PDB file of C-alpha atoms in Angstrom:
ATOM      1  CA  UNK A   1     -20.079  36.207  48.817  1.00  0.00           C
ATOM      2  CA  UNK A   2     -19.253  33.396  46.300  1.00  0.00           C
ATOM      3  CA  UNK A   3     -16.011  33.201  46.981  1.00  0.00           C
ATOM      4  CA  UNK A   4     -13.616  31.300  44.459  1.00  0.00           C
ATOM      5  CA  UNK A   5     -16.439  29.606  41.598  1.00  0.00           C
ATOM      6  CA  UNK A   6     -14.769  26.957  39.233  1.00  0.00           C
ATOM      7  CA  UNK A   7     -16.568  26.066  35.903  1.00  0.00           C
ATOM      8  CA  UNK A   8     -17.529  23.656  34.848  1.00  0.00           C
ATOM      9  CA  UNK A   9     -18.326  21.223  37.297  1.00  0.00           C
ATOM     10  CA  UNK A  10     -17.965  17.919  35.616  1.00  0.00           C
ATOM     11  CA  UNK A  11     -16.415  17.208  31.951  1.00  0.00           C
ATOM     12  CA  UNK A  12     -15.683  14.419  30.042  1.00  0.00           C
ATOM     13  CA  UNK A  13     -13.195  14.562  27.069  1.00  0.00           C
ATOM     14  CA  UNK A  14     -11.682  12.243  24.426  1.00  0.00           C
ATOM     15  CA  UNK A  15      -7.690  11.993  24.207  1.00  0.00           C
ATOM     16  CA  UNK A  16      -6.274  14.969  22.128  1.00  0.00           C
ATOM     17  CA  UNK A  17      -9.280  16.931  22.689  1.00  0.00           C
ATOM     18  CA  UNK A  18      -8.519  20.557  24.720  1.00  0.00           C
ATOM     19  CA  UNK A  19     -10.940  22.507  26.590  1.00  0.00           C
ATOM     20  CA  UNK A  20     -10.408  25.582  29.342  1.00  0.00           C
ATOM     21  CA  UNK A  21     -11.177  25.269  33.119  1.00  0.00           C
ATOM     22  CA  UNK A  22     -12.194  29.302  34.441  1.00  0.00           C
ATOM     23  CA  UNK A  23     -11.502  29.926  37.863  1.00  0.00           C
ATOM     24  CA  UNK A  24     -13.282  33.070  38.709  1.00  0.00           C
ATOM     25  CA  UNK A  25     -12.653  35.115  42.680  1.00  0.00           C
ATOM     26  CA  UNK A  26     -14.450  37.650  43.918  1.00  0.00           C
ATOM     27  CA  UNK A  27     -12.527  38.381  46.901  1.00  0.00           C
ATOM     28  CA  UNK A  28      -9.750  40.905  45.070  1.00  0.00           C
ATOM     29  CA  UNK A  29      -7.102  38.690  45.800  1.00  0.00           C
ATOM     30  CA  UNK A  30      -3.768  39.019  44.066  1.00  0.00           C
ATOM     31  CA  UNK A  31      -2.882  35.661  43.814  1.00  0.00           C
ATOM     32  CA  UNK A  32      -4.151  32.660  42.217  1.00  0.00           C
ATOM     33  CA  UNK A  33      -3.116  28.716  41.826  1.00  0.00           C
ATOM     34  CA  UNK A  34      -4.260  25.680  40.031  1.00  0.00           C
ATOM     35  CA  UNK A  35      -3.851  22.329  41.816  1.00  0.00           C
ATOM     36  CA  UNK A  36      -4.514  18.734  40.922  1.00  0.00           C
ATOM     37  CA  UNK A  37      -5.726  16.257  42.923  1.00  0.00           C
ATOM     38  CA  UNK A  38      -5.329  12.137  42.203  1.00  0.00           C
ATOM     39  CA  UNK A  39      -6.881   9.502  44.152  1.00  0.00           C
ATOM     40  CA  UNK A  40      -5.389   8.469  47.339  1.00  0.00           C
ATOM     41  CA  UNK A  41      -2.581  12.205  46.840  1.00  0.00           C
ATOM     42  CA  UNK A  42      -2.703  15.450  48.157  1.00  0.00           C
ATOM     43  CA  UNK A  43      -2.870  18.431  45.782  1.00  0.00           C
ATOM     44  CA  UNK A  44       0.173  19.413  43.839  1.00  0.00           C
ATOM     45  CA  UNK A  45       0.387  22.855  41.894  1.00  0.00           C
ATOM     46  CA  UNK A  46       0.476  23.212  38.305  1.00  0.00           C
ATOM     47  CA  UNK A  47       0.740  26.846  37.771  1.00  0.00           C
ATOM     48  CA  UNK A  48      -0.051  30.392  39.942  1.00  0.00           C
ATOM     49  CA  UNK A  49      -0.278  33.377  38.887  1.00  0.00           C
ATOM     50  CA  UNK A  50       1.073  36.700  41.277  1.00  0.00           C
ATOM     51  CA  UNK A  51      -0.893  38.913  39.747  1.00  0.00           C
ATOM     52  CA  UNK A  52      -3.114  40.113  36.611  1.00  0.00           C
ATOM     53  CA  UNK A  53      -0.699  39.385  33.329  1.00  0.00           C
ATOM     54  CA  UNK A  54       1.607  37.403  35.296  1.00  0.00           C
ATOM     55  CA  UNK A  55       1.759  33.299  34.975  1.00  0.00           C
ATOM     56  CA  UNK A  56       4.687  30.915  36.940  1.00  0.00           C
ATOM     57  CA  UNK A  57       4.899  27.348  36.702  1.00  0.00           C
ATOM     58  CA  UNK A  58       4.177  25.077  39.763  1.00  0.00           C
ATOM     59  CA  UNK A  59       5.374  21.227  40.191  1.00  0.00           C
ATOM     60  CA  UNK A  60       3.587  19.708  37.160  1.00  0.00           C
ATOM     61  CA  UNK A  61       3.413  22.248  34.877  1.00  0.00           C
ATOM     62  CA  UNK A  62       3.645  20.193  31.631  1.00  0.00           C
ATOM     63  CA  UNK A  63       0.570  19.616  29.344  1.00  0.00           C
ATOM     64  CA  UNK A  64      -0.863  22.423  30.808  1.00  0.00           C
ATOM     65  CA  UNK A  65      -1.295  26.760  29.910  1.00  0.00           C
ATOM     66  CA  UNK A  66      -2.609  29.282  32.340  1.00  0.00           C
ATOM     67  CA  UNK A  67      -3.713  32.862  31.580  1.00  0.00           C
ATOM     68  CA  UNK A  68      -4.686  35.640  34.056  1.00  0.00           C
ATOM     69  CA  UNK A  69      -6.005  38.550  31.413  1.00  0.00           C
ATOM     70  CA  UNK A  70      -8.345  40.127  34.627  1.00  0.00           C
ATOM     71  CA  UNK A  71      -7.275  40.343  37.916  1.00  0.00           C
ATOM     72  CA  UNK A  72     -10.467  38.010  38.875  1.00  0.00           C
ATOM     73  CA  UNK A  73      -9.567  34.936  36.531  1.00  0.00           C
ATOM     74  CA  UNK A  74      -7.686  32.494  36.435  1.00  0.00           C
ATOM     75  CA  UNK A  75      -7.606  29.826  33.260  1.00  0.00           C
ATOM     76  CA  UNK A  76      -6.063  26.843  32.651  1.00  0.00           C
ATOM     77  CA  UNK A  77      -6.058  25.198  29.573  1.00  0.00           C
ATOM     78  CA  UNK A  78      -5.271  21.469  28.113  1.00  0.00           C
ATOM     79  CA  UNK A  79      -4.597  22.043  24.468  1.00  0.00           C
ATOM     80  CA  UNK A  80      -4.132  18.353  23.648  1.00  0.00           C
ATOM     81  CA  UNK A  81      -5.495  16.239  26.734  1.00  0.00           C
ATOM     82  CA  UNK A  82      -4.158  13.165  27.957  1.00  0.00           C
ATOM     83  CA  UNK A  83      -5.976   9.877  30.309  1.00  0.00           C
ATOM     84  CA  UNK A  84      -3.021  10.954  32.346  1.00  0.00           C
ATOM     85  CA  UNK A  85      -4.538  14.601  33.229  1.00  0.00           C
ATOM     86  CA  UNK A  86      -7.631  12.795  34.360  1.00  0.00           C
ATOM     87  CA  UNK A  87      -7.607  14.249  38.513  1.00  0.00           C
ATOM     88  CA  UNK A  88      -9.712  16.647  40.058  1.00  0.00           C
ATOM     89  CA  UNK A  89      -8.928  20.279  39.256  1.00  0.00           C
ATOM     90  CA  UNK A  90      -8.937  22.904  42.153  1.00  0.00           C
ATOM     91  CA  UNK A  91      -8.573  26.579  41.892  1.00  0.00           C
ATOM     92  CA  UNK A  92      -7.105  28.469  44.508  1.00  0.00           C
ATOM     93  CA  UNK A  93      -6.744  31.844  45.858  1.00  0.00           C
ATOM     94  CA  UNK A  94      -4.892  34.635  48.244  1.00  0.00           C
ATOM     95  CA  UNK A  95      -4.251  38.123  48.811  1.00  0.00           C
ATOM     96  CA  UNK A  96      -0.635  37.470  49.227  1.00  0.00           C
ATOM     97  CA  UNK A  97       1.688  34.609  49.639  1.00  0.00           C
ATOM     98  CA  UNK A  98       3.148  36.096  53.430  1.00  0.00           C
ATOM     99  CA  UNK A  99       2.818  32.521  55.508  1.00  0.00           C
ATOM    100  CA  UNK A 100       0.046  34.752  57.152  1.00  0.00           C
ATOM    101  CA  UNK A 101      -2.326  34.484  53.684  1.00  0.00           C
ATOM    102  CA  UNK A 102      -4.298  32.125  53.773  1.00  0.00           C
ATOM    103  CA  UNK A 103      -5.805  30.209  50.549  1.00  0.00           C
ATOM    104  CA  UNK A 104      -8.759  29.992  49.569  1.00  0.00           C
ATOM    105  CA  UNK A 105     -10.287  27.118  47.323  1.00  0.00           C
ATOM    106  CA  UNK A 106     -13.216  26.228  44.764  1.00  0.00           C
ATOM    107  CA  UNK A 107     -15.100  22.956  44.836  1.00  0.00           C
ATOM    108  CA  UNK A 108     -13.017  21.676  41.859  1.00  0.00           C
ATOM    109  CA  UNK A 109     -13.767  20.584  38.279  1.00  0.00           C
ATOM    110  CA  UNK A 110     -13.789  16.675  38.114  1.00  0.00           C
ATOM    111  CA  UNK A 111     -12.297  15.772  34.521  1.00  0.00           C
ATOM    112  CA  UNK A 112     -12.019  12.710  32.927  1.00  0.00           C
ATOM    113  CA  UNK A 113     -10.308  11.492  29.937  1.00  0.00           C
ATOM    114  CA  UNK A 114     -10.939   9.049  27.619  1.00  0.00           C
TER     115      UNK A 114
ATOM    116  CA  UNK B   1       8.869  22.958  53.516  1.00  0.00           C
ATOM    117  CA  UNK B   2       9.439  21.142  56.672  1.00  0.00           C
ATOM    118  CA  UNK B   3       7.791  17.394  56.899  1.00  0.00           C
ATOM    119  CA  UNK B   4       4.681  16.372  58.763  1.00  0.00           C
ATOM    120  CA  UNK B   5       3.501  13.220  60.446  1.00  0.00           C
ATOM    121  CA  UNK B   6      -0.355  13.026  61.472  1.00  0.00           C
ATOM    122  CA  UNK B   7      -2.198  10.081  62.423  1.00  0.00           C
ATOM    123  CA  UNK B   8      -3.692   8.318  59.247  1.00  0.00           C
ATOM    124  CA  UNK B   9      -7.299   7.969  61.161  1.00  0.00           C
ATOM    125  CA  UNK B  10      -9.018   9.427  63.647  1.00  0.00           C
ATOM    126  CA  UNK B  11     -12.900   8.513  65.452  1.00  0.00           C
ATOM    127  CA  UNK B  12     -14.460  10.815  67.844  1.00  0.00           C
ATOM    128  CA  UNK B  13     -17.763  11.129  69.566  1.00  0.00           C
ATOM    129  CA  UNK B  14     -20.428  13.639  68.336  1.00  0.00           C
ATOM    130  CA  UNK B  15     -20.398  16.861  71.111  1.00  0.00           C
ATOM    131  CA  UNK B  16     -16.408  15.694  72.515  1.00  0.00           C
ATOM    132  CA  UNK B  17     -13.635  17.578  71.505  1.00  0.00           C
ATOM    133  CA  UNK B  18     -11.399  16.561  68.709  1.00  0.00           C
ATOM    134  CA  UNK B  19      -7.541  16.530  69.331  1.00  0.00           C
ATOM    135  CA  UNK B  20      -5.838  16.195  66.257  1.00  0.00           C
ATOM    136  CA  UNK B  21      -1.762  15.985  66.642  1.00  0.00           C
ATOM    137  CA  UNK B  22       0.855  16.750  64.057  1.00  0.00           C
ATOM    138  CA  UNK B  23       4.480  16.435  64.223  1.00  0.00           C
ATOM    139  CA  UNK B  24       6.946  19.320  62.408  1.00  0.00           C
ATOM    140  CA  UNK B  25       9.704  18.438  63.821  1.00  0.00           C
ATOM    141  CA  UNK B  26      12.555  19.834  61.408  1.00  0.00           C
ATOM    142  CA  UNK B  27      10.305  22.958  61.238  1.00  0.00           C
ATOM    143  CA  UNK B  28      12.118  26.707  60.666  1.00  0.00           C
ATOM    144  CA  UNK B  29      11.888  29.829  62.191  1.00  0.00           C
ATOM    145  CA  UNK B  30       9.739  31.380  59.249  1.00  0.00           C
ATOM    146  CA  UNK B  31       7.607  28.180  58.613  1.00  0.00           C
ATOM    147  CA  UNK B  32       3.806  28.752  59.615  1.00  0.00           C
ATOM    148  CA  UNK B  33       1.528  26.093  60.682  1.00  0.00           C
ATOM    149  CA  UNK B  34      -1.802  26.006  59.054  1.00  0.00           C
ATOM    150  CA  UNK B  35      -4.957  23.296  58.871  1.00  0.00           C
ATOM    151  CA  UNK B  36      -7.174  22.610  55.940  1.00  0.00           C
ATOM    152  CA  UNK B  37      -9.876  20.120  56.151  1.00  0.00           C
ATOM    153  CA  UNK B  38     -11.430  18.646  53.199  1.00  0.00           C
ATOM    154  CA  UNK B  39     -14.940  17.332  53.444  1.00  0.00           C
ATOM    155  CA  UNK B  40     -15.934  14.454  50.758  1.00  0.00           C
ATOM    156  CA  UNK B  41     -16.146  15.890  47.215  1.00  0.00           C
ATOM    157  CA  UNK B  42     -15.484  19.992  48.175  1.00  0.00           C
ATOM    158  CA  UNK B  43     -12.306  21.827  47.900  1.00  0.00           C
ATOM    159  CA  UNK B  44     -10.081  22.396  50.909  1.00  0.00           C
ATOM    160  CA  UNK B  45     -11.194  24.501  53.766  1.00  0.00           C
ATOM    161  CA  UNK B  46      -8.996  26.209  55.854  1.00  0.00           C
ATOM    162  CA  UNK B  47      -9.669  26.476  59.331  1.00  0.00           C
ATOM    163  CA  UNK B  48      -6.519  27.573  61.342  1.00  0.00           C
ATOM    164  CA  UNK B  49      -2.673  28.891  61.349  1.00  0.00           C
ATOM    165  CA  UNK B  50      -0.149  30.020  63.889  1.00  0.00           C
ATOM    166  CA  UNK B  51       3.429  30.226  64.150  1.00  0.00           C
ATOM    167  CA  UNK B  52       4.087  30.836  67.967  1.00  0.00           C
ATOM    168  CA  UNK B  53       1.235  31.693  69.758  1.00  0.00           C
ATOM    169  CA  UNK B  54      -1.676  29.352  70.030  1.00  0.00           C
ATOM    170  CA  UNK B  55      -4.825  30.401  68.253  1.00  0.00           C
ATOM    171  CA  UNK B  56      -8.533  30.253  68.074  1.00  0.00           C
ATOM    172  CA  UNK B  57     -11.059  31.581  66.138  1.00  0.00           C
ATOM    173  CA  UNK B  58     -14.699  30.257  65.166  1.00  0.00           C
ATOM    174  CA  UNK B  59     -13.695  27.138  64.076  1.00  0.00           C
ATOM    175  CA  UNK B  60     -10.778  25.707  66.121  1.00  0.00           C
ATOM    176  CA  UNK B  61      -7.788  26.412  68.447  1.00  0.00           C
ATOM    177  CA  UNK B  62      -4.454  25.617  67.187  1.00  0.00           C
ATOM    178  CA  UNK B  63      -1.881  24.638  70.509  1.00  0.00           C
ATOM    179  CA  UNK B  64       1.761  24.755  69.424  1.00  0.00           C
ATOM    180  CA  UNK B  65       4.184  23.306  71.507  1.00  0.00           C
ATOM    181  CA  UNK B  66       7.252  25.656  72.727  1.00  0.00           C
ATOM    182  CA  UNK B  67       9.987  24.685  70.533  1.00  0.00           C
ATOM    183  CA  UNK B  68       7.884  23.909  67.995  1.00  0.00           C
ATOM    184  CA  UNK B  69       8.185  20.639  66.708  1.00  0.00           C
ATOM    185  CA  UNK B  70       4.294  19.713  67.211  1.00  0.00           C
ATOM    186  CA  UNK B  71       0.820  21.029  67.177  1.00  0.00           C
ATOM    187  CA  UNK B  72      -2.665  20.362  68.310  1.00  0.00           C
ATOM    188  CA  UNK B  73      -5.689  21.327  66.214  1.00  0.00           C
ATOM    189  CA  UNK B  74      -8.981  21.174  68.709  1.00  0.00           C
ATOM    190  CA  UNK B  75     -12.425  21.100  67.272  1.00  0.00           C
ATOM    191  CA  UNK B  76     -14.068  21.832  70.680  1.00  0.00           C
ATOM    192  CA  UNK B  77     -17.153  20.062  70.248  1.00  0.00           C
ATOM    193  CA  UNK B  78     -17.200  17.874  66.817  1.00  0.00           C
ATOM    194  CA  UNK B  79     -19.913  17.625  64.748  1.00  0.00           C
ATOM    195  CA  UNK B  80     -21.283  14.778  61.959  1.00  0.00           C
ATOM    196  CA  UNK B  81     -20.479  17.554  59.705  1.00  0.00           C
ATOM    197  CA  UNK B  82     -16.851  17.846  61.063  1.00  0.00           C
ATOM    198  CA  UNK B  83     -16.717  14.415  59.552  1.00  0.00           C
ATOM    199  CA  UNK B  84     -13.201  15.202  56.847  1.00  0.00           C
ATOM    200  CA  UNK B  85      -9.633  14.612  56.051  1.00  0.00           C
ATOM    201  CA  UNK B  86      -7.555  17.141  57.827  1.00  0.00           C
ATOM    202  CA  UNK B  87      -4.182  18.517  57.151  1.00  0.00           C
ATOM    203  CA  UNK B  88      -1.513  19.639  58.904  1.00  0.00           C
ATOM    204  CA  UNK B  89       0.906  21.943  56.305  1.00  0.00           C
ATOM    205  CA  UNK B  90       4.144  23.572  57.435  1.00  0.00           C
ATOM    206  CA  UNK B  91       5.046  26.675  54.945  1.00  0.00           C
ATOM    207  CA  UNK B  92       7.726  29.058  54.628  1.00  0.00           C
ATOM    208  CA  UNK B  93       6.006  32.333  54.537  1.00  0.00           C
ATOM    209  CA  UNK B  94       7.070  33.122  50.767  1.00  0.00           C
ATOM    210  CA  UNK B  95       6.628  29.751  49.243  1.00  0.00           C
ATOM    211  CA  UNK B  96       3.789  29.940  47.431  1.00  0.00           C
ATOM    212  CA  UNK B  97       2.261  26.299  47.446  1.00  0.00           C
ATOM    213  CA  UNK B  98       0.126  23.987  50.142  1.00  0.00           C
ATOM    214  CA  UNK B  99       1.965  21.030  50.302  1.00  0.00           C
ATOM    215  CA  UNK B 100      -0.840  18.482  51.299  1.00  0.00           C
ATOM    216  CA  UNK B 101       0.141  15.282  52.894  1.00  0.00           C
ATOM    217  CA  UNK B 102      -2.326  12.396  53.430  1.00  0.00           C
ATOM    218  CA  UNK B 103      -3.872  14.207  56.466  1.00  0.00           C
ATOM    219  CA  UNK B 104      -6.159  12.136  59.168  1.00  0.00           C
ATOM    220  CA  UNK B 105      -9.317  10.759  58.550  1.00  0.00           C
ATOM    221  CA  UNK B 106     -11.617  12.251  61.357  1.00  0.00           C
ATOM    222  CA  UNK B 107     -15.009  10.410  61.449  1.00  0.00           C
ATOM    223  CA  UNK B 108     -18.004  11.996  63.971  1.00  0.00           C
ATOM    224  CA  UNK B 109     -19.720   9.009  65.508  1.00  0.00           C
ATOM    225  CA  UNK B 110     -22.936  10.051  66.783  1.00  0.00           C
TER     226      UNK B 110
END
């Protein structure tokens, strides 16, 4: 059971560049978020998603797009990227967002900006 | 989401228990308790939640305090591998995000 699988690993981009993060779950959850991480902060959302076709913004949403075509994916794009979205991505999911649903995370995408 | 205050570091011994406190005290009714732990470089990992009771499962026991305003997360016997930053998050049961503090630093001496 794989869990919640974020691609790629690792990237390194120039400024203005834009690229796609996939967050892929195979747990049927309903649910999904994507979270940034800085040095030295905890992890603040940038958008979730309640269900396939559905997309909500978080606390930083700006300089960011999410999509959720399949019920399994989660995307999040940066259509013109900044040194200022350079963090540690996480991907997030949960069968519900009851305080009794639990979320569950991928290992991250570590991007870095130019 | 109701504030938390955890220590900012933590040692233990390799095979003692770890007690990890955490102070909610302007939690709600409806706010849960929960613990993630994130081990160098991985995503979060959660181990725990409760909202009354205490709780246990294969990982850890949660101990909440009557009214409360406190918890207790208890590895029972720690591990190099239980070596992580852990976080204590207070959520109301429909908010949708984690709000991660800066969590304790729990280092497994051997």
């Amino acid at each position: 059971n794989a869990g919640v699988t974020q691609t790629p690993k690792f990237r390194v981009l120039k400024t203005g560049q834009s690229m796609t993060l996939l967050c892929a779950q195979d747990m049927n959850h309903e649910y999904m978020y994507w979270y940034r991480q800085d040095p030295g902060m905890g992890l603040r959302l940038i958008h979730y998603s309640v269900g396939e076709g559905t997309t909500a913004k978080g606390e930083v949403p700006d300089g960011y797009n999410v999509s959720r075509l399949k019920k399994q994916n989660f995307l999040l794009g940066l259509e013109s990227a900044a040194p200022s979205q350079t963090s540690v991505y996480f991907c997030a999911s949960s069968q519900g967002t009851g305080g009794f649903q639990p979320q569950h995370f991928g290992d991250g995408t570590r991007l870095s900006i130019l | 989401d109701a504030k938390t205050t955890q220590p900012t570091s933590m040692d233990c011994a390799e095979g003692r228990a770890a007690n990890l406190p955490c102070n909610h005290s302007t939690i709600s009714g409806n706010e849960y308790v929960y613990w993630y732990r994130q081990i160098h470089s991985q995503g979060p990992q959660y181990i725990i939640h409760g909202l009354k009771n205490n709780e246990t499962n294969e990982m850890a026991s949660l101990i909440i305090t009557e009214d409360r305003k406190s918890s207790t997360l208890i590895l029972p016997h720690a591990t190099l591998r239980d070596t992580a930053v852990y976080y204590c998050i207070v959520r109301y049961t429909n908010d949708y995000k984690l709000s991660f503090g800066a969590g304790t630093t729990v280092t497994v001496r051997a």
